[in-house]
Amino acid sequence: MSKPERAAISPTREQDYPEWYQQVVRAAELAENSPVRGCMVIKPWGYALWENMQRELDDMFKATGHKNAYFPLFIPISYLEKEAAHVDGFAKECAVVTHHRLELGENGKLVPAGELDEPLIVRPTSETIIGETFSKWVQSYRDLPLLINQWANVVRWELRTRLFLRTTEFLWQEGHTAHATKEEAIEETLLMLDVYADFAENWMAVPVIKGEKTEGERFPGAVNTYCIEAMMQDRKALQAGTTHFLGQNFSTASNIDFLDEKGERALAWTTSWGVSTRLVGGLVMTHADDDGMVIPPKIAPTHLVILPILRKDSDADAILNYCQEIKKELESKTYHGRRIWVEIDERDIRGGEKMWSWIKKGIPTWIEVGPRDMEAGAVFFGRRDFGPKGRKGLSRQEFIDGFIDTLDDIQGGLLKKAKDFRETHTRIIDSKEAFYEFFTPTNADQSEIHGGFAMAHYSGEPELEALIQSELKVTVRCIPQCENPESGTCIFTGKPSQQRVVFAKSY
Amino acid sequence: MSKPERAAISPTREQDYPEWYQQVVRAAELAENSPVRGCMVIKPWGYALWENMQRELDDMFKATGHKNAYFPLFIPISYLEKEAAHVDGFAKECAVVTHHRLELGENGKLVPAGELDEPLIVRPTSETIIGETFSKWVQSYRDLPLLINQWANVVRWELRTRLFLRTTEFLWQEGHTAHATKEEAIEETLLMLDVYADFAENWMAVPVIKGEKTEGERFPGAVNTYCIEAMMQDRKALQAGTTHFLGQNFSTASNIDFLDEKGERALAWTTSWGVSTRLVGGLVMTHADDDGMVIPPKIAPTHLVILPILRKDSDADAILNYCQEIKKELESKTYHGRRIWVEIDERDIRGGEKMWSWIKKGIPTWIEVGPRDMEAGAVFFGRRDFGPKGRKGLSRQEFIDGFIDTLDDIQGGLLKKAKDFRETHTRIIDSKEAFYEFFTPTNADQSEIHGGFAMAHYSGEPELEALIQSELKVTVRCIPQCENPESGTCIFTGKPSQQRVVFAKSY
């Protein structure tokens, strides 16, 4: 039952990071490719993780005054056409519904029939269809602010897909709000950015940088786009959530106007914001290691798995009973306002294989319970972050009394480790040469993990950003929020720069 | 602030039941028609109701060993073709995706482009796509039973739609399970029928009859379909949930086979079962009255609304503080394991209008709090089931101490009322003449509410059922489960019948 010579996941991160990611997702039973191009099947363990994330986010949205609603899956083409930038952003990759039934064709196969007068697209995002509804709901300043969220599936016809990170269909939430003033709408946009950052750091243990996107990376139709950016273990950035100040672009397109306090017609100011199942991919790439997934306790589907060691039939009932008692005692507690979930794994497979299956799934903690543990009133306790070599015997009471603190210790440790990693691979860079060197791998086939976040002064020309992107595949991830921005000189142009921005390769 | 002369909803149930339904849904702000044909917008109050129903059902599914997962929105046509009955059932009304982008056409309008090699349909139900996945997940008897549930949106291109009851897109859950034996699969099918009936009666306060469908009403591809049937206030039946024993039809189509304990290949036995947002329509038609919606406390988005009466500015702070204290005290309690939700409605509108807006929304309870109530340490308490005339003064402590019992009393009363209604309109019928009379309105324009559930002996010929349906629009709703079925003689054919079945008009 000792750790195998090689890591449980092959290849390792060093050997082949993209393939390591796929193998972790597979071994942890988070998701798999479906027979439908670019669409994934989210497996029970992965879905339970998403559900926990959903529930916490949903509580946060409600605590900030938002209500959930549901809007149609389909959007008439004419709606998409209402906002020019929006069309450019989404028309190139969307699923188009053109017929409403199937009939038997001449070859005996089913063929589309019943052509629609106006084709529909499957929503890639819902600004246009929700805007149309808001234009009816908003009549007077008394109807504002209107603070709505939707949990839904959306479809973007991506060419190259990767489980969780980029899929044709994905699950997400999209907040849509309307306000009487520009200031309120901007305040909402920044508030939700804070909510996302709070969730990422304090629930997912994923440290993020909050900032604003440059023009080239803005949401199609937005005036400003804000984001949270996290560093993955290959040192690339992952955009983990975005909030958009939409100005009056969509209220103009959908005619969301209202009578203000003076009795005059005014256009509303709107926002939208979203996070998706992509977060699960970010979680994998932040915490997983060469032995598989690592799940932060605060969002874990199961906090503890109990592995009974049933060698002799005569002991089985007593041992299972002992396990049940521990389960019951722990499940009577709560952890940060949520239930504690304990599973007893009675599967009839080898103990080592069983333990490793849970390690690969990222279970935060486990205990093994054999006849001698039971007789001694003890358990053999393991933590995912310490690995199998860190297992130790504990008295049952000691284990139970310390359980919540242990979970918190694991949660805190994961965040700290991720923060340290990000810090290690974040560089203040003050010359173009150092910048190019930082983002260029040195080995022959250029496969090595390199780079990170480069904090550099930059004068903001879109052409320059495009050039850097084409030469290095590096973009400005965000102009970070900071209290005392330090001005300086652009490392590329020598022009003045108001503050350093974050450059990185990204997903 | 007294009750208006006429009812709050116009028309009343007697005057025009279908229109009354639409008006209740509108006045309660549950949902509205969207600009997309047949698709609805579920508004925040309606969605919160659905969320509460979801959460309870989800707990019940998990308590019976099911896990949630997520499968693709799209189904390749070739998958649908695998099961013949299934094709017949769903090909006639489905949304077909044929292209994956839009481009500018010659008229300057967007037109579909990028035609797919194989068109996809938007899932009307997921047996075929989930079956394909199950065929990979199920390899050995150790992988069984496989107990999966999905919360999802589905699309059926209905010609005539009605909010919640029949919409092109709707939200639902679909359970899909695979078992090693026929007996286990049947047991699962009946277990989930019990779960649905338990939920309907004990959470929605909607009494239901459990039974089996006749051949003509079976799910396309099922061996047996079971259902729960409820009586609406126009005495029509609403099928509120179905569970299907699929035999080996879908495991044959998708090749879900496994190595059994003897090491031999065997085909799995599968089931599926679902309830949808249609339940919200059933809730309206069971409990709402001529003053609007009535929501059972156990699934209410808000249990109590507090209406502060702020006549003089000087009192406002003190009164609001008094209201806050009551809110806080009540929200520290739980109600059947769920949080209690209290809302303070500070909107600046007339008191009568405010109270009536909540009555129409179906709030279970409300209190009005004015300066004199506060000074006396009292509240003026109203219950939706008693109406505004039943309001009475209570001491604050008395009100708070009795709150949970009051909610239970309302919940129990709603169930009893619905049961009594069903009993009143259920007839044992022993002749064809009485049967035809029961289902024929007597007034000139045939608009009167009539009929109900007819319990009659019936010998089971599909042709006979089709004849009755064409003549009376009446069908067999189900062959009810009963412990001691009483045999008899078919009232139409005189042939022997094993038990009475439930006939009714239906939604």
PDB file of N, CA and C in Angstrom, chain A residues 32 34-36 41-44 47 51 62 68-74 77 79 81 91-92 94 96-102 110 123 129 132-133 137 142 153 157 169 171 348, chain B residues 32 34-36 41-42 44 47 51 62 68-74 77 79 81 91-92 94 96-102 110 123 129 132-133 137 142 153 157 169 171 348:
ATOM      1  N   GLU A  32     -15.811  13.929 -19.249  1.00  0.00           N
ATOM      2  CA  GLU A  32     -15.248  13.231 -20.409  1.00  0.00           C
ATOM      3  C   GLU A  32     -15.849  13.817 -21.672  1.00  0.00           C
ATOM      4  N   SER A  34     -17.977  13.892 -24.972  1.00  0.00           N
ATOM      5  CA  SER A  34     -19.201  13.203 -25.358  1.00  0.00           C
ATOM      6  C   SER A  34     -19.124  12.880 -26.843  1.00  0.00           C
ATOM      7  N   PRO A  35     -20.064  12.093 -27.320  1.00  0.00           N
ATOM      8  CA  PRO A  35     -20.060  11.812 -28.761  1.00  0.00           C
ATOM      9  C   PRO A  35     -20.436  13.047 -29.584  1.00  0.00           C
ATOM     10  N   VAL A  36     -20.925  14.110 -28.927  1.00  0.00           N
ATOM     11  CA  VAL A  36     -21.299  15.309 -29.666  1.00  0.00           C
ATOM     12  C   VAL A  36     -20.101  16.260 -29.685  1.00  0.00           C
ATOM     13  N   VAL A  41     -19.446  15.526 -21.192  1.00  0.00           N
ATOM     14  CA  VAL A  41     -20.304  14.953 -20.156  1.00  0.00           C
ATOM     15  C   VAL A  41     -19.647  15.299 -18.830  1.00  0.00           C
ATOM     16  N   ILE A  42     -20.370  15.997 -17.961  1.00  0.00           N
ATOM     17  CA  ILE A  42     -19.828  16.281 -16.632  1.00  0.00           C
ATOM     18  C   ILE A  42     -20.242  15.122 -15.734  1.00  0.00           C
ATOM     19  N   LYS A  43     -19.255  14.398 -15.239  1.00  0.00           N
ATOM     20  CA  LYS A  43     -19.522  13.193 -14.458  1.00  0.00           C
ATOM     21  C   LYS A  43     -19.923  13.558 -13.018  1.00  0.00           C
ATOM     22  N   PRO A  44     -20.497  12.604 -12.289  1.00  0.00           N
ATOM     23  CA  PRO A  44     -21.033  12.943 -10.961  1.00  0.00           C
ATOM     24  C   PRO A  44     -20.062  13.677 -10.032  1.00  0.00           C
ATOM     25  N   TYR A  47     -19.652  17.159 -11.369  1.00  0.00           N
ATOM     26  CA  TYR A  47     -20.876  17.937 -11.260  1.00  0.00           C
ATOM     27  C   TYR A  47     -21.146  18.346  -9.805  1.00  0.00           C
ATOM     28  N   GLU A  51     -21.812  21.970  -8.446  1.00  0.00           N
ATOM     29  CA  GLU A  51     -22.982  22.295  -7.624  1.00  0.00           C
ATOM     30  C   GLU A  51     -22.589  23.047  -6.362  1.00  0.00           C
ATOM     31  N   LYS A  62     -27.357  36.399  -4.018  1.00  0.00           N
ATOM     32  CA  LYS A  62     -28.586  36.772  -3.310  1.00  0.00           C
ATOM     33  C   LYS A  62     -28.280  37.762  -2.186  1.00  0.00           C
ATOM     34  N   ASN A  68     -32.756  35.282  -9.067  1.00  0.00           N
ATOM     35  CA  ASN A  68     -32.628  34.416 -10.236  1.00  0.00           C
ATOM     36  C   ASN A  68     -33.891  34.439 -11.078  1.00  0.00           C
ATOM     37  N   ALA A  69     -33.723  34.289 -12.372  1.00  0.00           N
ATOM     38  CA  ALA A  69     -34.844  34.152 -13.297  1.00  0.00           C
ATOM     39  C   ALA A  69     -34.351  33.284 -14.444  1.00  0.00           C
ATOM     40  N   TYR A  70     -35.256  33.003 -15.388  1.00  0.00           N
ATOM     41  CA  TYR A  70     -34.850  32.162 -16.514  1.00  0.00           C
ATOM     42  C   TYR A  70     -35.407  32.701 -17.824  1.00  0.00           C
ATOM     43  N   PHE A  71     -34.532  32.773 -18.825  1.00  0.00           N
ATOM     44  CA  PHE A  71     -34.873  33.348 -20.129  1.00  0.00           C
ATOM     45  C   PHE A  71     -34.656  32.306 -21.222  1.00  0.00           C
ATOM     46  N   PRO A  72     -35.252  32.538 -22.415  1.00  0.00           N
ATOM     47  CA  PRO A  72     -35.220  31.485 -23.449  1.00  0.00           C
ATOM     48  C   PRO A  72     -33.824  31.092 -23.917  1.00  0.00           C
ATOM     49  N   LEU A  73     -33.711  29.817 -24.269  1.00  0.00           N
ATOM     50  CA  LEU A  73     -32.499  29.239 -24.850  1.00  0.00           C
ATOM     51  C   LEU A  73     -32.220  29.816 -26.224  1.00  0.00           C
ATOM     52  N   PHE A  74     -33.293  30.175 -26.941  1.00  0.00           N
ATOM     53  CA  PHE A  74     -33.136  30.608 -28.329  1.00  0.00           C
ATOM     54  C   PHE A  74     -33.196  32.124 -28.469  1.00  0.00           C
ATOM     55  N   ILE A  77     -32.419  35.749 -34.791  1.00  0.00           N
ATOM     56  CA  ILE A  77     -31.271  36.424 -35.410  1.00  0.00           C
ATOM     57  C   ILE A  77     -31.421  37.946 -35.364  1.00  0.00           C
ATOM     58  N   TYR A  79     -32.527  39.786 -33.152  1.00  0.00           N
ATOM     59  CA  TYR A  79     -32.116  40.356 -31.871  1.00  0.00           C
ATOM     60  C   TYR A  79     -30.621  40.528 -31.805  1.00  0.00           C
ATOM     61  N   GLU A  81     -28.710  41.074 -34.172  1.00  0.00           N
ATOM     62  CA  GLU A  81     -28.308  42.143 -35.090  1.00  0.00           C
ATOM     63  C   GLU A  81     -28.396  43.534 -34.469  1.00  0.00           C
ATOM     64  N   ALA A  91     -21.490  36.009 -33.995  1.00  0.00           N
ATOM     65  CA  ALA A  91     -22.088  35.389 -35.188  1.00  0.00           C
ATOM     66  C   ALA A  91     -21.187  34.316 -35.793  1.00  0.00           C
ATOM     67  N   LYS A  92     -19.875  34.436 -35.571  1.00  0.00           N
ATOM     68  CA  LYS A  92     -18.940  33.521 -36.216  1.00  0.00           C
ATOM     69  C   LYS A  92     -18.967  32.102 -35.654  1.00  0.00           C
ATOM     70  N   CYS A  94     -21.824  30.084 -33.688  1.00  0.00           N
ATOM     71  CA  CYS A  94     -23.052  29.836 -32.934  1.00  0.00           C
ATOM     72  C   CYS A  94     -23.850  28.727 -33.589  1.00  0.00           C
ATOM     73  N   VAL A  96     -27.101  27.255 -35.069  1.00  0.00           N
ATOM     74  CA  VAL A  96     -28.262  27.868 -35.701  1.00  0.00           C
ATOM     75  C   VAL A  96     -29.372  26.840 -35.900  1.00  0.00           C
ATOM     76  N   VAL A  97     -30.532  27.137 -35.337  1.00  0.00           N
ATOM     77  CA  VAL A  97     -31.713  26.272 -35.492  1.00  0.00           C
ATOM     78  C   VAL A  97     -32.503  26.796 -36.692  1.00  0.00           C
ATOM     79  N   THR A  98     -32.700  25.925 -37.669  1.00  0.00           N
ATOM     80  CA  THR A  98     -33.382  26.360 -38.893  1.00  0.00           C
ATOM     81  C   THR A  98     -34.681  25.601 -39.160  1.00  0.00           C
ATOM     82  N   HIS A  99     -34.887  24.467 -38.496  1.00  0.00           N
ATOM     83  CA  HIS A  99     -36.070  23.633 -38.746  1.00  0.00           C
ATOM     84  C   HIS A  99     -36.677  23.190 -37.425  1.00  0.00           C
ATOM     85  N   HIS A 100     -37.974  22.781 -37.494  1.00  0.00           N
ATOM     86  CA  HIS A 100     -38.607  22.375 -36.231  1.00  0.00           C
ATOM     87  C   HIS A 100     -39.170  20.955 -36.244  1.00  0.00           C
ATOM     88  N   ARG A 101     -38.767  20.163 -37.218  1.00  0.00           N
ATOM     89  CA  ARG A 101     -39.077  18.743 -37.138  1.00  0.00           C
ATOM     90  C   ARG A 101     -38.189  17.958 -38.082  1.00  0.00           C
ATOM     91  N   LEU A 102     -38.293  16.619 -37.950  1.00  0.00           N
ATOM     92  CA  LEU A 102     -37.546  15.720 -38.829  1.00  0.00           C
ATOM     93  C   LEU A 102     -38.559  14.857 -39.572  1.00  0.00           C
ATOM     94  N   LEU A 110     -33.610  10.269 -41.480  1.00  0.00           N
ATOM     95  CA  LEU A 110     -34.339  11.461 -41.047  1.00  0.00           C
ATOM     96  C   LEU A 110     -33.659  12.714 -41.598  1.00  0.00           C
ATOM     97  N   ARG A 123     -28.445  30.465 -27.495  1.00  0.00           N
ATOM     98  CA  ARG A 123     -27.774  31.605 -26.838  1.00  0.00           C
ATOM     99  C   ARG A 123     -26.285  31.358 -26.596  1.00  0.00           C
ATOM    100  N   ILE A 129     -31.572  39.016 -25.594  1.00  0.00           N
ATOM    101  CA  ILE A 129     -32.907  38.504 -25.267  1.00  0.00           C
ATOM    102  C   ILE A 129     -33.362  39.011 -23.896  1.00  0.00           C
ATOM    103  N   GLU A 132     -34.434  42.705 -24.196  1.00  0.00           N
ATOM    104  CA  GLU A 132     -35.801  42.841 -24.699  1.00  0.00           C
ATOM    105  C   GLU A 132     -36.811  42.729 -23.548  1.00  0.00           C
ATOM    106  N   THR A 133     -36.585  41.798 -22.644  1.00  0.00           N
ATOM    107  CA  THR A 133     -37.481  41.626 -21.502  1.00  0.00           C
ATOM    108  C   THR A 133     -37.356  42.806 -20.538  1.00  0.00           C
ATOM    109  N   TRP A 137     -39.913  45.369 -18.389  1.00  0.00           N
ATOM    110  CA  TRP A 137     -39.953  45.399 -16.925  1.00  0.00           C
ATOM    111  C   TRP A 137     -39.598  46.782 -16.366  1.00  0.00           C
ATOM    112  N   ARG A 142     -38.635  53.704 -10.241  1.00  0.00           N
ATOM    113  CA  ARG A 142     -38.943  52.805  -9.129  1.00  0.00           C
ATOM    114  C   ARG A 142     -38.628  51.346  -9.444  1.00  0.00           C
ATOM    115  N   ASN A 153     -27.219  26.992 -19.566  1.00  0.00           N
ATOM    116  CA  ASN A 153     -26.240  26.464 -20.517  1.00  0.00           C
ATOM    117  C   ASN A 153     -26.150  27.430 -21.697  1.00  0.00           C
ATOM    118  N   TRP A 157     -19.636  27.886 -30.742  1.00  0.00           N
ATOM    119  CA  TRP A 157     -19.114  26.826 -31.594  1.00  0.00           C
ATOM    120  C   TRP A 157     -17.604  26.935 -31.724  1.00  0.00           C
ATOM    121  N   GLU A 169     -20.665  23.560 -25.618  1.00  0.00           N
ATOM    122  CA  GLU A 169     -21.691  23.897 -24.635  1.00  0.00           C
ATOM    123  C   GLU A 169     -21.019  23.999 -23.278  1.00  0.00           C
ATOM    124  N   LEU A 171     -21.796  25.347 -18.941  1.00  0.00           N
ATOM    125  CA  LEU A 171     -22.755  25.833 -17.947  1.00  0.00           C
ATOM    126  C   LEU A 171     -22.183  27.101 -17.329  1.00  0.00           C
ATOM    127  N   ASP A 348     -15.472  -3.694  -2.930  1.00  0.00           N
ATOM    128  CA  ASP A 348     -14.648  -4.879  -2.723  1.00  0.00           C
ATOM    129  C   ASP A 348     -13.458  -4.858  -3.679  1.00  0.00           C
TER     130      ASP A 348
ATOM    131  N   GLU B  32     -43.939  34.938 -17.942  1.00  0.00           N
ATOM    132  CA  GLU B  32     -44.598  35.648 -19.035  1.00  0.00           C
ATOM    133  C   GLU B  32     -44.103  35.071 -20.353  1.00  0.00           C
ATOM    134  N   SER B  34     -42.286  35.023 -23.816  1.00  0.00           N
ATOM    135  CA  SER B  34     -41.096  35.716 -24.308  1.00  0.00           C
ATOM    136  C   SER B  34     -41.312  36.057 -25.774  1.00  0.00           C
ATOM    137  N   PRO B  35     -40.398  36.841 -26.330  1.00  0.00           N
ATOM    138  CA  PRO B  35     -40.513  37.136 -27.767  1.00  0.00           C
ATOM    139  C   PRO B  35     -40.220  35.899 -28.633  1.00  0.00           C
ATOM    140  N   VAL B  36     -39.678  34.832 -28.029  1.00  0.00           N
ATOM    141  CA  VAL B  36     -39.379  33.628 -28.814  1.00  0.00           C
ATOM    142  C   VAL B  36     -40.561  32.679 -28.728  1.00  0.00           C
ATOM    143  N   VAL B  41     -40.479  33.357 -20.196  1.00  0.00           N
ATOM    144  CA  VAL B  41     -39.530  33.920 -19.244  1.00  0.00           C
ATOM    145  C   VAL B  41     -40.068  33.562 -17.863  1.00  0.00           C
ATOM    146  N   ILE B  42     -39.278  32.869 -17.074  1.00  0.00           N
ATOM    147  CA  ILE B  42     -39.695  32.567 -15.704  1.00  0.00           C
ATOM    148  C   ILE B  42     -39.215  33.718 -14.834  1.00  0.00           C
ATOM    149  N   PRO B  44     -38.655  36.217 -11.406  1.00  0.00           N
ATOM    150  CA  PRO B  44     -37.990  35.867 -10.143  1.00  0.00           C
ATOM    151  C   PRO B  44     -38.882  35.125  -9.131  1.00  0.00           C
ATOM    152  N   TYR B  47     -39.418  31.632 -10.444  1.00  0.00           N
ATOM    153  CA  TYR B  47     -38.182  30.857 -10.448  1.00  0.00           C
ATOM    154  C   TYR B  47     -37.781  30.447  -9.029  1.00  0.00           C
ATOM    155  N   GLU B  51     -37.016  26.819  -7.754  1.00  0.00           N
ATOM    156  CA  GLU B  51     -35.774  26.487  -7.041  1.00  0.00           C
ATOM    157  C   GLU B  51     -36.055  25.723  -5.753  1.00  0.00           C
ATOM    158  N   LYS B  62     -31.096  12.356  -3.918  1.00  0.00           N
ATOM    159  CA  LYS B  62     -29.810  11.988  -3.326  1.00  0.00           C
ATOM    160  C   LYS B  62     -30.021  10.989  -2.185  1.00  0.00           C
ATOM    161  N   ASN B  68     -26.169  13.515  -9.440  1.00  0.00           N
ATOM    162  CA  ASN B  68     -26.393  14.390 -10.588  1.00  0.00           C
ATOM    163  C   ASN B  68     -25.204  14.373 -11.530  1.00  0.00           C
ATOM    164  N   ALA B  69     -25.492  14.533 -12.800  1.00  0.00           N
ATOM    165  CA  ALA B  69     -24.457  14.673 -13.820  1.00  0.00           C
ATOM    166  C   ALA B  69     -25.040  15.551 -14.916  1.00  0.00           C
ATOM    167  N   TYR B  70     -24.225  15.839 -15.931  1.00  0.00           N
ATOM    168  CA  TYR B  70     -24.739  16.686 -17.013  1.00  0.00           C
ATOM    169  C   TYR B  70     -24.285  16.159 -18.371  1.00  0.00           C
ATOM    170  N   PHE B  71     -25.246  16.095 -19.290  1.00  0.00           N
ATOM    171  CA  PHE B  71     -25.020  15.528 -20.623  1.00  0.00           C
ATOM    172  C   PHE B  71     -25.331  16.586 -21.681  1.00  0.00           C
ATOM    173  N   PRO B  72     -24.853  16.359 -22.922  1.00  0.00           N
ATOM    174  CA  PRO B  72     -24.969  17.422 -23.941  1.00  0.00           C
ATOM    175  C   PRO B  72     -26.406  17.816 -24.290  1.00  0.00           C
ATOM    176  N   LEU B  73     -26.535  19.098 -24.613  1.00  0.00           N
ATOM    177  CA  LEU B  73     -27.793  19.674 -25.084  1.00  0.00           C
ATOM    178  C   LEU B  73     -28.193  19.113 -26.436  1.00  0.00           C
ATOM    179  N   PHE B  74     -27.190  18.750 -27.238  1.00  0.00           N
ATOM    180  CA  PHE B  74     -27.463  18.334 -28.619  1.00  0.00           C
ATOM    181  C   PHE B  74     -27.418  16.817 -28.777  1.00  0.00           C
ATOM    182  N   ILE B  77     -28.761  13.240 -35.051  1.00  0.00           N
ATOM    183  CA  ILE B  77     -29.954  12.568 -35.568  1.00  0.00           C
ATOM    184  C   ILE B  77     -29.802  11.050 -35.544  1.00  0.00           C
ATOM    185  N   TYR B  79     -28.506   9.206 -33.441  1.00  0.00           N
ATOM    186  CA  TYR B  79     -28.795   8.615 -32.131  1.00  0.00           C
ATOM    187  C   TYR B  79     -30.283   8.441 -31.945  1.00  0.00           C
ATOM    188  N   GLU B  81     -32.390   7.910 -34.133  1.00  0.00           N
ATOM    189  CA  GLU B  81     -32.883   6.840 -35.010  1.00  0.00           C
ATOM    190  C   GLU B  81     -32.732   5.450 -34.410  1.00  0.00           C
ATOM    191  N   ALA B  91     -39.585  12.968 -33.297  1.00  0.00           N
ATOM    192  CA  ALA B  91     -39.089  13.596 -34.539  1.00  0.00           C
ATOM    193  C   ALA B  91     -40.028  14.675 -35.051  1.00  0.00           C
ATOM    194  N   LYS B  92     -41.313  14.544 -34.701  1.00  0.00           N
ATOM    195  CA  LYS B  92     -42.297  15.467 -35.261  1.00  0.00           C
ATOM    196  C   LYS B  92     -42.228  16.877 -34.687  1.00  0.00           C
ATOM    197  N   CYS B  94     -39.209  18.892 -32.978  1.00  0.00           N
ATOM    198  CA  CYS B  94     -37.915  19.134 -32.330  1.00  0.00           C
ATOM    199  C   CYS B  94     -37.172  20.259 -33.044  1.00  0.00           C
ATOM    200  N   VAL B  96     -34.073  21.746 -34.784  1.00  0.00           N
ATOM    201  CA  VAL B  96     -32.972  21.127 -35.521  1.00  0.00           C
ATOM    202  C   VAL B  96     -31.882  22.164 -35.803  1.00  0.00           C
ATOM    203  N   VAL B  97     -30.670  21.856 -35.332  1.00  0.00           N
ATOM    204  CA  VAL B  97     -29.515  22.722 -35.590  1.00  0.00           C
ATOM    205  C   VAL B  97     -28.828  22.218 -36.856  1.00  0.00           C
ATOM    206  N   THR B  98     -28.723  23.087 -37.850  1.00  0.00           N
ATOM    207  CA  THR B  98     -28.147  22.663 -39.129  1.00  0.00           C
ATOM    208  C   THR B  98     -26.872  23.418 -39.502  1.00  0.00           C
ATOM    209  N   HIS B  99     -26.604  24.556 -38.852  1.00  0.00           N
ATOM    210  CA  HIS B  99     -25.453  25.389 -39.202  1.00  0.00           C
ATOM    211  C   HIS B  99     -24.730  25.840 -37.939  1.00  0.00           C
ATOM    212  N   HIS B 100     -23.453  26.236 -38.114  1.00  0.00           N
ATOM    213  CA  HIS B 100     -22.709  26.630 -36.913  1.00  0.00           C
ATOM    214  C   HIS B 100     -22.162  28.051 -36.958  1.00  0.00           C
ATOM    215  N   ARG B 101     -22.633  28.854 -37.901  1.00  0.00           N
ATOM    216  CA  ARG B 101     -22.319  30.279 -37.829  1.00  0.00           C
ATOM    217  C   ARG B 101     -23.282  31.082 -38.683  1.00  0.00           C
ATOM    218  N   LEU B 102     -23.178  32.392 -38.562  1.00  0.00           N
ATOM    219  CA  LEU B 102     -23.991  33.297 -39.367  1.00  0.00           C
ATOM    220  C   LEU B 102     -23.061  34.165 -40.180  1.00  0.00           C
ATOM    221  N   LEU B 110     -28.132  38.757 -41.603  1.00  0.00           N
ATOM    222  CA  LEU B 110     -27.369  37.566 -41.252  1.00  0.00           C
ATOM    223  C   LEU B 110     -28.105  36.325 -41.750  1.00  0.00           C
ATOM    224  N   ARG B 123     -32.079  18.464 -27.362  1.00  0.00           N
ATOM    225  CA  ARG B 123     -32.677  17.323 -26.658  1.00  0.00           C
ATOM    226  C   ARG B 123     -34.143  17.563 -26.292  1.00  0.00           C
ATOM    227  N   ILE B 129     -28.772   9.910 -25.807  1.00  0.00           N
ATOM    228  CA  ILE B 129     -27.410  10.416 -25.596  1.00  0.00           C
ATOM    229  C   ILE B 129     -26.847   9.894 -24.271  1.00  0.00           C
ATOM    230  N   GLU B 132     -25.794   6.210 -24.690  1.00  0.00           N
ATOM    231  CA  GLU B 132     -24.481   6.082 -25.313  1.00  0.00           C
ATOM    232  C   GLU B 132     -23.372   6.182 -24.258  1.00  0.00           C
ATOM    233  N   THR B 133     -23.520   7.120 -23.333  1.00  0.00           N
ATOM    234  CA  THR B 133     -22.529   7.278 -22.268  1.00  0.00           C
ATOM    235  C   THR B 133     -22.565   6.088 -21.308  1.00  0.00           C
ATOM    236  N   TRP B 137     -19.833   3.530 -19.421  1.00  0.00           N
ATOM    237  CA  TRP B 137     -19.669   3.478 -17.960  1.00  0.00           C
ATOM    238  C   TRP B 137     -19.976   2.087 -17.388  1.00  0.00           C
ATOM    239  N   ARG B 142     -20.394  -4.878 -11.263  1.00  0.00           N
ATOM    240  CA  ARG B 142     -19.978  -3.993 -10.167  1.00  0.00           C
ATOM    241  C   ARG B 142     -20.324  -2.527 -10.451  1.00  0.00           C
ATOM    242  N   ASN B 153     -32.594  21.873 -19.347  1.00  0.00           N
ATOM    243  CA  ASN B 153     -33.651  22.407 -20.200  1.00  0.00           C
ATOM    244  C   ASN B 153     -33.844  21.454 -21.374  1.00  0.00           C
ATOM    245  N   TRP B 157     -41.118  21.069 -29.817  1.00  0.00           N
ATOM    246  CA  TRP B 157     -41.708  22.140 -30.613  1.00  0.00           C
ATOM    247  C   TRP B 157     -43.230  22.027 -30.613  1.00  0.00           C
ATOM    248  N   GLU B 169     -39.658  25.348 -24.773  1.00  0.00           N
ATOM    249  CA  GLU B 169     -38.546  25.010 -23.884  1.00  0.00           C
ATOM    250  C   GLU B 169     -39.102  24.899 -22.472  1.00  0.00           C
ATOM    251  N   LEU B 171     -37.942  23.517 -18.225  1.00  0.00           N
ATOM    252  CA  LEU B 171     -36.900  23.023 -17.323  1.00  0.00           C
ATOM    253  C   LEU B 171     -37.420  21.757 -16.664  1.00  0.00           C
ATOM    254  N   ASP B 348     -42.848  52.436  -1.520  1.00  0.00           N
ATOM    255  CA  ASP B 348     -43.653  53.621  -1.244  1.00  0.00           C
ATOM    256  C   ASP B 348     -44.926  53.598  -2.099  1.00  0.00           C
TER     257      ASP B 348
END
